[in-house]
């Protein structure tokens, strides 16, 4: 947990995204960088851009004379290492994902908050790091979409595909990747809604064939969703692809342990489409054997 403004509002990001937390270090300016990037510092031999997180989400920028009292949260997300400058570090707490509520829909579709929880009667807002990075580095919004043959496209179009992610930017990226190749799909922004949708559709004889889900989500995370699907006789034939913004082999290994067929580091549209095609192939083989 950390603060960004003078009102001491509490914000948080998941510790799995965090490499280390250090007091502010002097930075070297980067010519033509985004205006929220105050410069670059070196951490353990790696040169890392430093982002004023307060300014990036719409608060008053932290002033240069205030830097010395700030902290840097070095994160590894979306296959890149960046440091977020924050006003103060509060503490690290253990929090059950089930206790984190999704951000209210009335807040809008482009807010930087993915979830809300409480700690000692204070509201803690979970920040959407992916969305924040996409505003500073627009190239994260686009990834090379692979060219598909007509046969491959039709194989995917024949499937009932469900995308699940609590990050608005990730949902948009996933959706645009499939829209660009004219493949229909459904979207949920949390695991609980996804599980309910899958059970409802399975009961109507039209189960989800391909489930593509984020791992870190409030309520019911991707691991738990995959486990629930694999242990439900009506749902267990779904091909499960879990993805994560974390560069962690441990996360990917655990994804396989809970029953996922594929585990990917997001976001790479090409890798995702290829994984979905592998799923389509396996589903076709299952149908042929039956």
PDB file of C-alpha atoms in Angstrom:
ATOM      1  CA  UNK A   1       0.000   0.000   0.000  1.00  0.00           C
ATOM      2  CA  UNK A   2       1.195   3.526  -0.769  1.00  0.00           C
ATOM      3  CA  UNK A   3       0.025   7.123  -1.088  1.00  0.00           C
ATOM      4  CA  UNK A   4       0.143   9.448  -4.090  1.00  0.00           C
ATOM      5  CA  UNK A   5      -1.486  12.701  -3.010  1.00  0.00           C
ATOM      6  CA  UNK A   6      -1.453  15.064  -0.048  1.00  0.00           C
ATOM      7  CA  UNK A   7      -4.813  13.671   1.120  1.00  0.00           C
ATOM      8  CA  UNK A   8      -3.037  10.380   1.878  1.00  0.00           C
ATOM      9  CA  UNK A   9      -5.499   8.249  -0.084  1.00  0.00           C
ATOM     10  CA  UNK A  10      -4.373   4.632   0.006  1.00  0.00           C
ATOM     11  CA  UNK A  11      -3.549   2.753  -3.205  1.00  0.00           C
ATOM     12  CA  UNK A  12      -2.077  -0.679  -3.788  1.00  0.00           C
ATOM     13  CA  UNK A  13      -0.626  -3.065  -6.346  1.00  0.00           C
ATOM     14  CA  UNK A  14      -0.101  -6.806  -5.984  1.00  0.00           C
ATOM     15  CA  UNK A  15       3.297  -7.765  -4.568  1.00  0.00           C
ATOM     16  CA  UNK A  16       3.853 -10.305  -7.353  1.00  0.00           C
ATOM     17  CA  UNK A  17       4.421  -7.374  -9.718  1.00  0.00           C
ATOM     18  CA  UNK A  18       6.987  -5.778  -7.377  1.00  0.00           C
ATOM     19  CA  UNK A  19      10.723  -6.460  -7.673  1.00  0.00           C
ATOM     20  CA  UNK A  20      11.827  -4.147  -4.894  1.00  0.00           C
ATOM     21  CA  UNK A  21      11.017  -0.914  -3.054  1.00  0.00           C
ATOM     22  CA  UNK A  22      13.763   1.683  -2.527  1.00  0.00           C
ATOM     23  CA  UNK A  23      14.026   5.290  -1.379  1.00  0.00           C
ATOM     24  CA  UNK A  24      14.120   7.840  -4.210  1.00  0.00           C
ATOM     25  CA  UNK A  25      17.328   7.778  -6.234  1.00  0.00           C
ATOM     26  CA  UNK A  26      18.562  10.616  -8.471  1.00  0.00           C
ATOM     27  CA  UNK A  27      17.515  10.201 -12.099  1.00  0.00           C
ATOM     28  CA  UNK A  28      19.002  11.075 -15.461  1.00  0.00           C
ATOM     29  CA  UNK A  29      16.620  12.767 -17.866  1.00  0.00           C
ATOM     30  CA  UNK A  30      15.632  10.862 -21.009  1.00  0.00           C
ATOM     31  CA  UNK A  31      15.260  13.118 -24.092  1.00  0.00           C
ATOM     32  CA  UNK A  32      11.821  13.014 -25.772  1.00  0.00           C
ATOM     33  CA  UNK A  33      10.393  10.696 -23.117  1.00  0.00           C
ATOM     34  CA  UNK A  34       6.779  10.872 -21.965  1.00  0.00           C
ATOM     35  CA  UNK A  35       6.102  13.855 -19.691  1.00  0.00           C
ATOM     36  CA  UNK A  36       5.251  11.548 -16.763  1.00  0.00           C
ATOM     37  CA  UNK A  37       8.666   9.855 -17.014  1.00  0.00           C
ATOM     38  CA  UNK A  38      10.924  11.977 -14.806  1.00  0.00           C
ATOM     39  CA  UNK A  39      14.102  10.177 -15.874  1.00  0.00           C
ATOM     40  CA  UNK A  40      15.951   6.893 -15.462  1.00  0.00           C
ATOM     41  CA  UNK A  41      17.809   5.256 -12.587  1.00  0.00           C
ATOM     42  CA  UNK A  42      19.983   2.150 -12.404  1.00  0.00           C
ATOM     43  CA  UNK A  43      18.841  -0.777 -10.264  1.00  0.00           C
ATOM     44  CA  UNK A  44      21.105  -3.820  -9.940  1.00  0.00           C
ATOM     45  CA  UNK A  45      22.785  -3.067 -13.250  1.00  0.00           C
ATOM     46  CA  UNK A  46      19.554  -2.354 -15.184  1.00  0.00           C
ATOM     47  CA  UNK A  47      18.615   1.143 -16.369  1.00  0.00           C
ATOM     48  CA  UNK A  48      14.946   1.655 -15.530  1.00  0.00           C
ATOM     49  CA  UNK A  49      12.560   4.521 -16.414  1.00  0.00           C
ATOM     50  CA  UNK A  50      11.028   6.271 -13.381  1.00  0.00           C
ATOM     51  CA  UNK A  51       7.357   7.277 -13.684  1.00  0.00           C
ATOM     52  CA  UNK A  52       5.574   9.832 -11.506  1.00  0.00           C
ATOM     53  CA  UNK A  53       2.598   7.618 -10.660  1.00  0.00           C
ATOM     54  CA  UNK A  54       0.594  10.460  -9.123  1.00  0.00           C
ATOM     55  CA  UNK A  55       0.748  12.495 -12.343  1.00  0.00           C
ATOM     56  CA  UNK A  56       0.132   9.413 -14.488  1.00  0.00           C
ATOM     57  CA  UNK A  57      -3.262   8.740 -12.881  1.00  0.00           C
ATOM     58  CA  UNK A  58      -4.372  12.372 -12.856  1.00  0.00           C
ATOM     59  CA  UNK A  59      -3.184  13.853  -9.551  1.00  0.00           C
ATOM     60  CA  UNK A  60      -0.906  16.872  -9.162  1.00  0.00           C
ATOM     61  CA  UNK A  61       2.612  15.898 -10.267  1.00  0.00           C
ATOM     62  CA  UNK A  62       5.121  15.408  -7.464  1.00  0.00           C
ATOM     63  CA  UNK A  63       7.408  18.442  -7.460  1.00  0.00           C
ATOM     64  CA  UNK A  64      11.216  18.065  -7.824  1.00  0.00           C
ATOM     65  CA  UNK A  65      11.820  19.465  -4.335  1.00  0.00           C
ATOM     66  CA  UNK A  66       9.596  16.663  -2.956  1.00  0.00           C
ATOM     67  CA  UNK A  67      11.435  13.815  -4.688  1.00  0.00           C
ATOM     68  CA  UNK A  68      13.900  13.262  -1.837  1.00  0.00           C
ATOM     69  CA  UNK A  69      11.078  12.141   0.471  1.00  0.00           C
ATOM     70  CA  UNK A  70       9.535   9.739  -2.062  1.00  0.00           C
ATOM     71  CA  UNK A  71       9.948   6.038  -2.760  1.00  0.00           C
ATOM     72  CA  UNK A  72      10.353   3.994  -5.922  1.00  0.00           C
ATOM     73  CA  UNK A  73       8.389   0.786  -6.498  1.00  0.00           C
ATOM     74  CA  UNK A  74      10.318  -1.228  -9.092  1.00  0.00           C
ATOM     75  CA  UNK A  75       7.883  -3.436 -11.001  1.00  0.00           C
ATOM     76  CA  UNK A  76       8.141  -6.147 -13.608  1.00  0.00           C
ATOM     77  CA  UNK A  77       4.989  -6.053 -15.706  1.00  0.00           C
ATOM     78  CA  UNK A  78       4.098  -6.495 -19.382  1.00  0.00           C
ATOM     79  CA  UNK A  79       7.596  -7.825 -20.016  1.00  0.00           C
ATOM     80  CA  UNK A  80       9.275  -4.610 -18.963  1.00  0.00           C
ATOM     81  CA  UNK A  81      10.808  -3.198 -15.789  1.00  0.00           C
ATOM     82  CA  UNK A  82       9.759   0.292 -14.648  1.00  0.00           C
ATOM     83  CA  UNK A  83       9.906   2.191 -11.354  1.00  0.00           C
ATOM     84  CA  UNK A  84       6.880   4.081 -10.046  1.00  0.00           C
ATOM     85  CA  UNK A  85       7.605   7.058  -7.806  1.00  0.00           C
ATOM     86  CA  UNK A  86       5.100   7.329  -4.931  1.00  0.00           C
ATOM     87  CA  UNK A  87       4.847   9.750  -1.996  1.00  0.00           C
ATOM     88  CA  UNK A  88       5.065   7.193   0.780  1.00  0.00           C
ATOM     89  CA  UNK A  89       5.057   3.464   1.379  1.00  0.00           C
ATOM     90  CA  UNK A  90       2.495   2.448   3.998  1.00  0.00           C
ATOM     91  CA  UNK A  91       2.959  -1.263   4.518  1.00  0.00           C
ATOM     92  CA  UNK A  92       2.664  -4.660   2.861  1.00  0.00           C
ATOM     93  CA  UNK A  93      -0.472  -6.522   3.908  1.00  0.00           C
ATOM     94  CA  UNK A  94      -1.872  -9.945   3.186  1.00  0.00           C
ATOM     95  CA  UNK A  95      -5.207  -9.645   1.438  1.00  0.00           C
ATOM     96  CA  UNK A  96      -7.549 -12.366   0.220  1.00  0.00           C
ATOM     97  CA  UNK A  97      -8.492 -11.766  -3.422  1.00  0.00           C
ATOM     98  CA  UNK A  98     -12.069 -12.693  -2.506  1.00  0.00           C
ATOM     99  CA  UNK A  99     -12.212  -9.622  -0.279  1.00  0.00           C
ATOM    100  CA  UNK A 100     -11.429  -7.301  -3.195  1.00  0.00           C
ATOM    101  CA  UNK A 101     -14.473  -5.985  -5.028  1.00  0.00           C
ATOM    102  CA  UNK A 102     -14.372  -5.068  -8.704  1.00  0.00           C
ATOM    103  CA  UNK A 103     -14.288  -1.336  -9.407  1.00  0.00           C
ATOM    104  CA  UNK A 104     -17.842   0.045  -9.630  1.00  0.00           C
ATOM    105  CA  UNK A 105     -19.105   0.254 -13.215  1.00  0.00           C
ATOM    106  CA  UNK A 106     -20.397   3.750 -12.493  1.00  0.00           C
ATOM    107  CA  UNK A 107     -16.767   4.898 -12.175  1.00  0.00           C
ATOM    108  CA  UNK A 108     -16.413   4.671 -15.970  1.00  0.00           C
ATOM    109  CA  UNK A 109     -14.567   2.450 -18.409  1.00  0.00           C
ATOM    110  CA  UNK A 110     -11.203   4.184 -18.369  1.00  0.00           C
ATOM    111  CA  UNK A 111     -10.383   4.453 -14.664  1.00  0.00           C
ATOM    112  CA  UNK A 112      -7.056   3.226 -13.313  1.00  0.00           C
ATOM    113  CA  UNK A 113      -8.677   1.145 -10.539  1.00  0.00           C
ATOM    114  CA  UNK A 114      -9.355  -2.578 -10.978  1.00  0.00           C
ATOM    115  CA  UNK A 115     -10.601  -3.329  -7.472  1.00  0.00           C
ATOM    116  CA  UNK A 116     -11.434  -1.894  -4.073  1.00  0.00           C
ATOM    117  CA  UNK A 117     -10.939  -3.346  -0.598  1.00  0.00           C
ATOM    118  CA  UNK A 118     -10.832  -2.089   2.999  1.00  0.00           C
ATOM    119  CA  UNK A 119      -8.080  -2.121   5.580  1.00  0.00           C
ATOM    120  CA  UNK A 120      -8.597  -0.720   9.091  1.00  0.00           C
ATOM    121  CA  UNK A 121     -11.780   1.061   7.916  1.00  0.00           C
ATOM    122  CA  UNK A 122      -9.971   2.767   5.021  1.00  0.00           C
ATOM    123  CA  UNK A 123     -10.754   2.221   1.353  1.00  0.00           C
ATOM    124  CA  UNK A 124      -7.788   0.791  -0.577  1.00  0.00           C
ATOM    125  CA  UNK A 125      -7.840   1.145  -4.369  1.00  0.00           C
ATOM    126  CA  UNK A 126      -6.017  -1.467  -6.472  1.00  0.00           C
ATOM    127  CA  UNK A 127      -4.375   0.228  -9.460  1.00  0.00           C
ATOM    128  CA  UNK A 128      -4.505  -1.107 -13.019  1.00  0.00           C
ATOM    129  CA  UNK A 129      -0.799  -1.097 -13.865  1.00  0.00           C
ATOM    130  CA  UNK A 130      -1.423  -2.372 -17.400  1.00  0.00           C
ATOM    131  CA  UNK A 131      -3.742   0.534 -18.221  1.00  0.00           C
ATOM    132  CA  UNK A 132      -1.323   3.014 -16.695  1.00  0.00           C
ATOM    133  CA  UNK A 133       1.599   1.698 -18.756  1.00  0.00           C
ATOM    134  CA  UNK A 134      -0.491   1.707 -21.945  1.00  0.00           C
ATOM    135  CA  UNK A 135      -1.063   5.462 -21.526  1.00  0.00           C
ATOM    136  CA  UNK A 136       2.655   6.127 -21.231  1.00  0.00           C
ATOM    137  CA  UNK A 137       3.829   3.567 -23.770  1.00  0.00           C
ATOM    138  CA  UNK A 138       1.078   3.364 -26.424  1.00  0.00           C
ATOM    139  CA  UNK A 139       2.863   0.531 -28.203  1.00  0.00           C
ATOM    140  CA  UNK A 140       1.514  -1.768 -25.459  1.00  0.00           C
ATOM    141  CA  UNK A 141      -1.945  -1.221 -26.915  1.00  0.00           C
ATOM    142  CA  UNK A 142      -1.044  -2.831 -30.208  1.00  0.00           C
ATOM    143  CA  UNK A 143       0.649  -6.121 -30.847  1.00  0.00           C
ATOM    144  CA  UNK A 144       1.276  -7.853 -34.107  1.00  0.00           C
ATOM    145  CA  UNK A 145      -1.788  -9.863 -35.110  1.00  0.00           C
ATOM    146  CA  UNK A 146      -0.827 -13.026 -36.972  1.00  0.00           C
ATOM    147  CA  UNK A 147      -2.124 -13.652 -40.472  1.00  0.00           C
ATOM    148  CA  UNK A 148      -4.573 -16.552 -40.423  1.00  0.00           C
ATOM    149  CA  UNK A 149      -5.671 -18.770 -43.243  1.00  0.00           C
ATOM    150  CA  UNK A 150      -9.397 -18.957 -43.930  1.00  0.00           C
ATOM    151  CA  UNK A 151      -9.411 -22.469 -42.474  1.00  0.00           C
ATOM    152  CA  UNK A 152      -7.764 -21.327 -39.221  1.00  0.00           C
ATOM    153  CA  UNK A 153     -10.168 -18.400 -38.890  1.00  0.00           C
ATOM    154  CA  UNK A 154     -13.185 -20.654 -39.406  1.00  0.00           C
ATOM    155  CA  UNK A 155     -11.866 -23.114 -36.816  1.00  0.00           C
ATOM    156  CA  UNK A 156     -11.851 -20.339 -34.217  1.00  0.00           C
ATOM    157  CA  UNK A 157     -15.172 -18.846 -35.326  1.00  0.00           C
ATOM    158  CA  UNK A 158     -16.842 -22.209 -34.702  1.00  0.00           C
ATOM    159  CA  UNK A 159     -15.911 -22.101 -31.013  1.00  0.00           C
ATOM    160  CA  UNK A 160     -17.621 -20.485 -28.039  1.00  0.00           C
ATOM    161  CA  UNK A 161     -14.793 -18.281 -26.676  1.00  0.00           C
ATOM    162  CA  UNK A 162     -14.815 -16.516 -23.300  1.00  0.00           C
ATOM    163  CA  UNK A 163     -12.261 -13.839 -22.304  1.00  0.00           C
ATOM    164  CA  UNK A 164     -11.852 -12.932 -18.618  1.00  0.00           C
ATOM    165  CA  UNK A 165      -9.747 -10.041 -17.273  1.00  0.00           C
ATOM    166  CA  UNK A 166     -10.187  -7.394 -14.585  1.00  0.00           C
ATOM    167  CA  UNK A 167      -8.007  -4.865 -16.450  1.00  0.00           C
ATOM    168  CA  UNK A 168      -9.920  -2.662 -18.890  1.00  0.00           C
ATOM    169  CA  UNK A 169      -6.890  -2.245 -21.165  1.00  0.00           C
ATOM    170  CA  UNK A 170      -6.249  -5.997 -21.200  1.00  0.00           C
ATOM    171  CA  UNK A 171      -9.908  -6.700 -22.047  1.00  0.00           C
ATOM    172  CA  UNK A 172      -9.696  -4.223 -24.900  1.00  0.00           C
ATOM    173  CA  UNK A 173      -6.428  -5.695 -26.199  1.00  0.00           C
ATOM    174  CA  UNK A 174      -7.812  -9.235 -26.111  1.00  0.00           C
ATOM    175  CA  UNK A 175     -11.074  -8.154 -27.723  1.00  0.00           C
ATOM    176  CA  UNK A 176      -9.384  -6.130 -30.466  1.00  0.00           C
ATOM    177  CA  UNK A 177      -7.071  -9.036 -31.276  1.00  0.00           C
ATOM    178  CA  UNK A 178     -10.078 -11.280 -31.958  1.00  0.00           C
ATOM    179  CA  UNK A 179     -12.154  -8.535 -33.602  1.00  0.00           C
ATOM    180  CA  UNK A 180      -9.302  -7.915 -36.049  1.00  0.00           C
ATOM    181  CA  UNK A 181      -9.626 -11.481 -37.341  1.00  0.00           C
ATOM    182  CA  UNK A 182     -13.456 -11.487 -37.141  1.00  0.00           C
ATOM    183  CA  UNK A 183     -13.694 -14.096 -34.390  1.00  0.00           C
ATOM    184  CA  UNK A 184     -16.756 -13.683 -32.093  1.00  0.00           C
ATOM    185  CA  UNK A 185     -16.267 -13.917 -28.332  1.00  0.00           C
ATOM    186  CA  UNK A 186     -17.716 -13.073 -24.931  1.00  0.00           C
ATOM    187  CA  UNK A 187     -16.088 -11.027 -22.152  1.00  0.00           C
ATOM    188  CA  UNK A 188     -16.284 -11.044 -18.341  1.00  0.00           C
ATOM    189  CA  UNK A 189     -14.358  -8.759 -15.990  1.00  0.00           C
ATOM    190  CA  UNK A 190     -14.035 -11.195 -13.092  1.00  0.00           C
ATOM    191  CA  UNK A 191     -13.790 -14.913 -12.388  1.00  0.00           C
ATOM    192  CA  UNK A 192     -17.070 -15.291 -10.534  1.00  0.00           C
ATOM    193  CA  UNK A 193     -19.118 -13.843 -13.394  1.00  0.00           C
ATOM    194  CA  UNK A 194     -17.216 -16.071 -15.817  1.00  0.00           C
ATOM    195  CA  UNK A 195     -17.944 -19.222 -13.801  1.00  0.00           C
ATOM    196  CA  UNK A 196     -21.647 -18.366 -13.560  1.00  0.00           C
ATOM    197  CA  UNK A 197     -21.805 -17.673 -17.305  1.00  0.00           C
ATOM    198  CA  UNK A 198     -20.048 -20.933 -18.143  1.00  0.00           C
ATOM    199  CA  UNK A 199     -22.415 -22.953 -15.933  1.00  0.00           C
ATOM    200  CA  UNK A 200     -25.478 -21.228 -17.381  1.00  0.00           C
ATOM    201  CA  UNK A 201     -24.391 -21.855 -20.969  1.00  0.00           C
ATOM    202  CA  UNK A 202     -23.359 -25.441 -20.264  1.00  0.00           C
ATOM    203  CA  UNK A 203     -26.822 -26.134 -18.832  1.00  0.00           C
ATOM    204  CA  UNK A 204     -28.277 -24.911 -22.140  1.00  0.00           C
ATOM    205  CA  UNK A 205     -26.039 -27.256 -24.128  1.00  0.00           C
ATOM    206  CA  UNK A 206     -23.725 -24.551 -25.425  1.00  0.00           C
ATOM    207  CA  UNK A 207     -20.672 -24.746 -23.169  1.00  0.00           C
ATOM    208  CA  UNK A 208     -17.574 -22.560 -23.465  1.00  0.00           C
ATOM    209  CA  UNK A 209     -14.966 -24.234 -25.667  1.00  0.00           C
ATOM    210  CA  UNK A 210     -12.054 -21.843 -25.086  1.00  0.00           C
ATOM    211  CA  UNK A 211     -11.541 -20.035 -21.781  1.00  0.00           C
ATOM    212  CA  UNK A 212      -8.882 -17.298 -21.838  1.00  0.00           C
ATOM    213  CA  UNK A 213      -8.380 -15.825 -18.352  1.00  0.00           C
ATOM    214  CA  UNK A 214      -6.059 -13.495 -16.467  1.00  0.00           C
ATOM    215  CA  UNK A 215      -4.478 -14.989 -13.335  1.00  0.00           C
ATOM    216  CA  UNK A 216      -4.491 -12.015 -10.921  1.00  0.00           C
ATOM    217  CA  UNK A 217      -8.136 -10.981 -10.440  1.00  0.00           C
ATOM    218  CA  UNK A 218     -10.279  -9.916  -7.473  1.00  0.00           C
ATOM    219  CA  UNK A 219     -12.873 -12.338  -6.112  1.00  0.00           C
ATOM    220  CA  UNK A 220     -12.079 -15.562  -7.963  1.00  0.00           C
ATOM    221  CA  UNK A 221      -8.630 -15.515  -9.521  1.00  0.00           C
ATOM    222  CA  UNK A 222      -7.545 -17.367 -12.650  1.00  0.00           C
ATOM    223  CA  UNK A 223      -6.067 -20.307 -10.736  1.00  0.00           C
ATOM    224  CA  UNK A 224      -9.300 -20.819  -8.816  1.00  0.00           C
ATOM    225  CA  UNK A 225     -11.394 -20.392 -11.954  1.00  0.00           C
ATOM    226  CA  UNK A 226      -9.351 -23.022 -13.794  1.00  0.00           C
ATOM    227  CA  UNK A 227      -9.604 -25.376 -10.801  1.00  0.00           C
ATOM    228  CA  UNK A 228     -13.394 -24.925 -10.592  1.00  0.00           C
ATOM    229  CA  UNK A 229     -13.787 -25.546 -14.326  1.00  0.00           C
ATOM    230  CA  UNK A 230     -11.627 -28.683 -14.265  1.00  0.00           C
ATOM    231  CA  UNK A 231     -13.590 -30.110 -11.321  1.00  0.00           C
ATOM    232  CA  UNK A 232     -17.028 -29.485 -12.829  1.00  0.00           C
ATOM    233  CA  UNK A 233     -18.230 -32.352 -14.964  1.00  0.00           C
ATOM    234  CA  UNK A 234     -20.248 -29.981 -17.167  1.00  0.00           C
ATOM    235  CA  UNK A 235     -17.309 -27.654 -17.834  1.00  0.00           C
ATOM    236  CA  UNK A 236     -14.151 -29.746 -17.773  1.00  0.00           C
ATOM    237  CA  UNK A 237     -13.959 -30.108 -21.568  1.00  0.00           C
ATOM    238  CA  UNK A 238     -13.144 -26.408 -21.936  1.00  0.00           C
ATOM    239  CA  UNK A 239      -9.635 -25.645 -23.173  1.00  0.00           C
ATOM    240  CA  UNK A 240      -8.123 -23.268 -20.589  1.00  0.00           C
ATOM    241  CA  UNK A 241      -5.512 -20.608 -21.395  1.00  0.00           C
ATOM    242  CA  UNK A 242      -4.282 -18.570 -18.415  1.00  0.00           C
ATOM    243  CA  UNK A 243      -2.171 -15.456 -18.887  1.00  0.00           C
ATOM    244  CA  UNK A 244      -0.345 -13.085 -16.584  1.00  0.00           C
ATOM    245  CA  UNK A 245       1.399  -9.717 -16.781  1.00  0.00           C
ATOM    246  CA  UNK A 246       4.055 -11.092 -14.426  1.00  0.00           C
ATOM    247  CA  UNK A 247       7.394 -12.363 -15.712  1.00  0.00           C
ATOM    248  CA  UNK A 248       7.321 -15.353 -13.414  1.00  0.00           C
ATOM    249  CA  UNK A 249       7.970 -18.993 -14.219  1.00  0.00           C
ATOM    250  CA  UNK A 250       6.380 -19.863 -10.871  1.00  0.00           C
ATOM    251  CA  UNK A 251       3.051 -18.329 -11.932  1.00  0.00           C
ATOM    252  CA  UNK A 252       3.073 -20.266 -15.195  1.00  0.00           C
ATOM    253  CA  UNK A 253       3.988 -23.552 -13.503  1.00  0.00           C
ATOM    254  CA  UNK A 254       1.173 -23.140 -10.987  1.00  0.00           C
ATOM    255  CA  UNK A 255      -1.255 -22.486 -13.845  1.00  0.00           C
ATOM    256  CA  UNK A 256      -0.558 -25.968 -15.211  1.00  0.00           C
ATOM    257  CA  UNK A 257      -0.952 -27.482 -11.741  1.00  0.00           C
ATOM    258  CA  UNK A 258      -4.545 -26.213 -11.449  1.00  0.00           C
ATOM    259  CA  UNK A 259      -5.517 -27.661 -14.826  1.00  0.00           C
ATOM    260  CA  UNK A 260      -4.769 -24.957 -17.389  1.00  0.00           C
ATOM    261  CA  UNK A 261      -3.747 -26.294 -20.788  1.00  0.00           C
ATOM    262  CA  UNK A 262      -1.645 -23.221 -21.611  1.00  0.00           C
ATOM    263  CA  UNK A 263       0.008 -20.447 -19.593  1.00  0.00           C
ATOM    264  CA  UNK A 264       1.225 -17.247 -21.258  1.00  0.00           C
ATOM    265  CA  UNK A 265       2.836 -13.966 -20.269  1.00  0.00           C
ATOM    266  CA  UNK A 266       0.540 -11.253 -21.579  1.00  0.00           C
ATOM    267  CA  UNK A 267       0.223  -9.395 -23.800  1.00  0.00           C
ATOM    268  CA  UNK A 268       1.275 -10.871 -27.128  1.00  0.00           C
ATOM    269  CA  UNK A 269      -1.587 -11.277 -29.570  1.00  0.00           C
ATOM    270  CA  UNK A 270       0.369 -13.636 -31.786  1.00  0.00           C
ATOM    271  CA  UNK A 271       1.149 -16.071 -28.963  1.00  0.00           C
ATOM    272  CA  UNK A 272      -2.460 -15.932 -27.767  1.00  0.00           C
ATOM    273  CA  UNK A 273      -3.927 -16.696 -31.207  1.00  0.00           C
ATOM    274  CA  UNK A 274      -1.471 -19.557 -31.658  1.00  0.00           C
ATOM    275  CA  UNK A 275      -2.477 -20.995 -28.268  1.00  0.00           C
ATOM    276  CA  UNK A 276      -6.139 -20.699 -29.224  1.00  0.00           C
ATOM    277  CA  UNK A 277      -5.485 -22.544 -32.481  1.00  0.00           C
ATOM    278  CA  UNK A 278      -3.799 -25.346 -30.515  1.00  0.00           C
ATOM    279  CA  UNK A 279      -6.897 -25.461 -28.332  1.00  0.00           C
ATOM    280  CA  UNK A 280      -9.133 -25.613 -31.407  1.00  0.00           C
ATOM    281  CA  UNK A 281      -7.077 -28.532 -32.694  1.00  0.00           C
ATOM    282  CA  UNK A 282      -7.393 -30.440 -29.433  1.00  0.00           C
ATOM    283  CA  UNK A 283     -11.153 -29.796 -29.282  1.00  0.00           C
ATOM    284  CA  UNK A 284     -11.554 -31.116 -32.843  1.00  0.00           C
ATOM    285  CA  UNK A 285      -9.638 -34.284 -31.952  1.00  0.00           C
ATOM    286  CA  UNK A 286     -11.874 -34.828 -28.916  1.00  0.00           C
ATOM    287  CA  UNK A 287     -14.968 -34.519 -31.115  1.00  0.00           C
ATOM    288  CA  UNK A 288     -13.544 -36.957 -33.645  1.00  0.00           C
ATOM    289  CA  UNK A 289     -12.813 -39.571 -30.957  1.00  0.00           C
ATOM    290  CA  UNK A 290     -16.400 -39.269 -29.702  1.00  0.00           C
TER     291      UNK A 290
END
